[in-house]
Short mmCIF file of C-alpha atoms in Angstrom, two decimals:
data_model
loop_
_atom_site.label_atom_id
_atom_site.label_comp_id
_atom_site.label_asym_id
_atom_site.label_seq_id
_atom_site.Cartn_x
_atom_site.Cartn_y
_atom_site.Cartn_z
CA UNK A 1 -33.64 -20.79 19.61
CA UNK A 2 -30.25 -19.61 20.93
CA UNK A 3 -28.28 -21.44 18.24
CA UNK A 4 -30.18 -20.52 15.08
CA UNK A 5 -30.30 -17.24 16.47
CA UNK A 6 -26.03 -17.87 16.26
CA UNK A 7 -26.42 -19.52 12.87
CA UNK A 8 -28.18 -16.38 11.14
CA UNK A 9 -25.61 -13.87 12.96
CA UNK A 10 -23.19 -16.08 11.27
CA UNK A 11 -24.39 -15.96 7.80
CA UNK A 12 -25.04 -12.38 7.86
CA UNK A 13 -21.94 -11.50 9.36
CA UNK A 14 -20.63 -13.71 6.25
CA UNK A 15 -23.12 -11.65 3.71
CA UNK A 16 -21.55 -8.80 4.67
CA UNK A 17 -17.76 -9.44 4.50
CA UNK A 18 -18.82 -10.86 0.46
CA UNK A 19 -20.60 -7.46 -0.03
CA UNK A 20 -17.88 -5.64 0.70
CA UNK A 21 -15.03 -7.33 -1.53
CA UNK A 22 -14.41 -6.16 -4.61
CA UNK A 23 -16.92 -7.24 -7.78
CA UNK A 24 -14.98 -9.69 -9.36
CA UNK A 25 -14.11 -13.16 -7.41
CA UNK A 26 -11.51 -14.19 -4.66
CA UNK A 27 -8.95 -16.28 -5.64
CA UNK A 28 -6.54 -16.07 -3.72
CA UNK A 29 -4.89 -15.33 -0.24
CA UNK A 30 -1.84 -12.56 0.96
CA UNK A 31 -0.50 -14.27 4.63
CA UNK A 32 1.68 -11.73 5.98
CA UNK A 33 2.92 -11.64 9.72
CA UNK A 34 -0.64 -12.93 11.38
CA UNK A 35 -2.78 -11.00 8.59
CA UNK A 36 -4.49 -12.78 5.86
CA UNK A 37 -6.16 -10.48 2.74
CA UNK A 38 -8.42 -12.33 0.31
CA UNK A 39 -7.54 -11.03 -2.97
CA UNK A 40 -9.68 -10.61 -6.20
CA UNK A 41 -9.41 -12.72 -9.23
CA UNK A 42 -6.24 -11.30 -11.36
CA UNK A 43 -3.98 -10.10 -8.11
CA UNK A 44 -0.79 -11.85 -7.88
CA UNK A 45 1.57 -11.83 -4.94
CA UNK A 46 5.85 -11.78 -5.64
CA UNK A 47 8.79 -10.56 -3.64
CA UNK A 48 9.61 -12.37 -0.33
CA UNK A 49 10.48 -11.46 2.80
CA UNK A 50 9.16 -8.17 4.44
CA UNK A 51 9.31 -7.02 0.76
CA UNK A 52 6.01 -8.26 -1.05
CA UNK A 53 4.22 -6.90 -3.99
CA UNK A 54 0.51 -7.51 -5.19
CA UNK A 55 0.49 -6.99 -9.25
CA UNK A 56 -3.29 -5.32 -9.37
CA UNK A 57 -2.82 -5.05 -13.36
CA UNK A 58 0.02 -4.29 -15.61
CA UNK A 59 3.11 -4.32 -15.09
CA UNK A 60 6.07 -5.03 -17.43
CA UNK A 61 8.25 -6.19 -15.39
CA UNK A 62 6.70 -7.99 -12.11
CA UNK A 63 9.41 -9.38 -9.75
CA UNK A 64 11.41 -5.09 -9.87
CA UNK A 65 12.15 -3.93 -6.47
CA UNK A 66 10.06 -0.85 -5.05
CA UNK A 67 10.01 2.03 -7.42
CA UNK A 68 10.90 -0.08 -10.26
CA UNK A 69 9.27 -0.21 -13.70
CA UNK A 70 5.60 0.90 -14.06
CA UNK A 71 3.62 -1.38 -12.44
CA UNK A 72 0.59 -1.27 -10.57
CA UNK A 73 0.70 -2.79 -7.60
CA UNK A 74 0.83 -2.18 -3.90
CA UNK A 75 3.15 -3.16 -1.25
CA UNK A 76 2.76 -5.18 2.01
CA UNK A 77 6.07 -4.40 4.01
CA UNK A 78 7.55 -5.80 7.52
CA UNK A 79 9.91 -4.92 9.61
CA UNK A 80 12.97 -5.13 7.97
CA UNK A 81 11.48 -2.63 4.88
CA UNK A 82 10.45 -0.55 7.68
CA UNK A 83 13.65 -0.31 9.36
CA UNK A 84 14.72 1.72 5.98
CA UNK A 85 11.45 3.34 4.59
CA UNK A 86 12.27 6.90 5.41
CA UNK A 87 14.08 8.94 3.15
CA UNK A 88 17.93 8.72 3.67
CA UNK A 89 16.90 4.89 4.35
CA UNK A 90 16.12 5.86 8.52
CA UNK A 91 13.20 4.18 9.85
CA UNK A 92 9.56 4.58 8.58
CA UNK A 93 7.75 6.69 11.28
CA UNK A 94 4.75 7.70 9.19
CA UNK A 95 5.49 11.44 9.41
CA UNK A 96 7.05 11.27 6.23
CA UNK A 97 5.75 9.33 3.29
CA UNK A 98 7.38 5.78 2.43
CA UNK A 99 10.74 6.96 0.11
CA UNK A 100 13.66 4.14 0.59
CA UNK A 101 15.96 6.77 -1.39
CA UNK A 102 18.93 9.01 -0.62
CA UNK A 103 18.04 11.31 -3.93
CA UNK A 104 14.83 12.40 -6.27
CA UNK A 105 13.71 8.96 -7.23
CA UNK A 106 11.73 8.33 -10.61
CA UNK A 107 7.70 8.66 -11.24
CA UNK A 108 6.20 4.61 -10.75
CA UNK A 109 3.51 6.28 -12.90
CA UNK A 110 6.06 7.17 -15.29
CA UNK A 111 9.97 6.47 -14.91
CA UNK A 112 11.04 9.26 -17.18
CA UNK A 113 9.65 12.15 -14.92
CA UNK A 114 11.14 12.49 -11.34
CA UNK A 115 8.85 13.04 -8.38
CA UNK A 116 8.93 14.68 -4.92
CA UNK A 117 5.50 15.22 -2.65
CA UNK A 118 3.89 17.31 -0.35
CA UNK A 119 1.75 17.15 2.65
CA UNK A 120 -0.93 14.48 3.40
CA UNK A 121 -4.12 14.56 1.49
CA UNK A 122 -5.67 12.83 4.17
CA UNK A 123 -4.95 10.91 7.17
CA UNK A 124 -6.71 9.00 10.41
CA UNK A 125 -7.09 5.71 11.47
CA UNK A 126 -8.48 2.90 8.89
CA UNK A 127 -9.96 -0.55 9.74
CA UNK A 128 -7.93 -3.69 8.75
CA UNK A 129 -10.08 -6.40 9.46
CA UNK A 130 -11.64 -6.83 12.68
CA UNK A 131 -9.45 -5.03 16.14
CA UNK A 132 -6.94 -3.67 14.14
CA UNK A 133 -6.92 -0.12 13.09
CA UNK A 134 -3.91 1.10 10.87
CA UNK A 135 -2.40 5.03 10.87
CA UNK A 136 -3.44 6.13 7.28
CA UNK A 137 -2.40 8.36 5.29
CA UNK A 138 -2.51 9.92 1.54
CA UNK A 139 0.09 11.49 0.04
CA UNK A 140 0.47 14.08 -2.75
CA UNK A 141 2.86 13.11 -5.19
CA UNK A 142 3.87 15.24 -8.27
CA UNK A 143 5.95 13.75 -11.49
CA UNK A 144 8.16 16.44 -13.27
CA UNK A 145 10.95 16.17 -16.14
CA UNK A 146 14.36 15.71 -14.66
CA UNK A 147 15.63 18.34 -16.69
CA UNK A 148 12.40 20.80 -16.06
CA UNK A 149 11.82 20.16 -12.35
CA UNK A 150 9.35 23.48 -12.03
CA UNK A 151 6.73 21.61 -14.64
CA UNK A 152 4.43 19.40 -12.92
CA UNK A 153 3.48 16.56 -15.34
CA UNK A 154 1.10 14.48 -13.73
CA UNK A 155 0.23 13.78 -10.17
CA UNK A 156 -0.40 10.58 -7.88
CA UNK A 157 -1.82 9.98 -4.35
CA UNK A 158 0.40 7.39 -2.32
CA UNK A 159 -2.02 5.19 0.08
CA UNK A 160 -0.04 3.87 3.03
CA UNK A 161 -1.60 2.02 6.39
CA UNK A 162 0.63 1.60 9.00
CA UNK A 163 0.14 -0.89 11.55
CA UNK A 164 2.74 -0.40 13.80
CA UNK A 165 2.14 -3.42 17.04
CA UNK A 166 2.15 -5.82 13.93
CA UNK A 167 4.98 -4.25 11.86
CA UNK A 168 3.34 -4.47 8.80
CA UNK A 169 2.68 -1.24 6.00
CA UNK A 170 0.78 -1.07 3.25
CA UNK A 171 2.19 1.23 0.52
CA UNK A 172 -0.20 1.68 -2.92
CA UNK A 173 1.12 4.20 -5.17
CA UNK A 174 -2.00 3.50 -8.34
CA UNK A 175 -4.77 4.20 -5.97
CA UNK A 176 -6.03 0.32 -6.46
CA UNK A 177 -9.66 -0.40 -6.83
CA UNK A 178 -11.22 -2.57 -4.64
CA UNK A 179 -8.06 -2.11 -1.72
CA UNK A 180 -9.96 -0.43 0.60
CA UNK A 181 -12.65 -3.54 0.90
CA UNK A 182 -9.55 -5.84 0.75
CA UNK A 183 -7.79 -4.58 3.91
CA UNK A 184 -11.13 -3.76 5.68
CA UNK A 185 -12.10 -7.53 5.61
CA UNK A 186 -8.81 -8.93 6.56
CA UNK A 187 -8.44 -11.66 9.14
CA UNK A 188 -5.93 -12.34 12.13
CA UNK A 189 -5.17 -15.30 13.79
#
């Protein structure tokens, strides 16, 4: 009795983790510093290092560092990406929003508008797979003309969970479908 009573807690606990990944079909894996993310059919991992970048859809240009030409995609960072995150390249604290940059850097939405950002939307702690809880928070972005910086263009929320005992942050600047379900049902060996 004991062990089916084991076997269905197993395949419901296993029902549940499917539910909650995105609609369309794992195909892959994201192995980063202990953590492994199952990722949905289409997502493909580039970058090495503590510098690694999940393509979620297009993107014209797929190995550009951070910032680089529009492409959506978020960002699994370690320590070394960290160690320079904060504006003026100073160490990522999560007080300020991820911004490797010394001066206004360009839009990812849009390269031709500049952007700069504003308090968190949101913040708290977030579940990344089971006893892990990462310091999240959303940030306001806005994207204006370089030569008009008063006219707000367009506007983006930048994701980040920071998991600071395993060095790892997760930066998504194209608030990615399906991310949310991704990180929650992470695994750790």
């Amino acid at each position: 009795m004991r062990r089916s009573l084991l076997a269905v807690a197993a395949i419901a606990a296993t029902a549940t983790a499917l539910v909650a990944l995105p609609a369309n079909a794992s195909t892959g894996t994201l192995s980063f510093r202990g953590m492994t993310l199952t990722l949905p059919s289409g997502w493909k991992v580039s970058g090495k290092g503590d510098w690694l970048k999940v393509v979620t859809g297009t993107c014209a240009k797929p190995k550009a560092g951070y910032n680089g030409q529009e492409c959506q995609a978020f960002w699994v960072f370690g320590p070394k990406a960290i160690k320079e995150g904060q504006e003026l390249f100073n160490p990522y604290t999560g007080k300020r929003p991820y911004y490797p940059a010394t001066d206004v850097q360009p839009c990812p939405i849009k390269r031709k508008l500049a952007q700069s950002f504003d308090k968190p939307k949101s913040e708290g702690l977030r579940q990344v797979g089971p006893g892990h809880k990462a310091a999240y928070r959303a940030w306001n972005f806005s994207c204006r003309p370089y030569e008009h910086l008063e006219s707000v263009k367009l506007r983006y929320v930048q994701r980040e969970w920071f998991l600071p005992k395993s060095r790892i942050l997760i930066v998504d600047q194209f608030s990615t479908p399906g991310l949310d379900a991704v990180l929650k049902n992470a695994s750790w060996q």
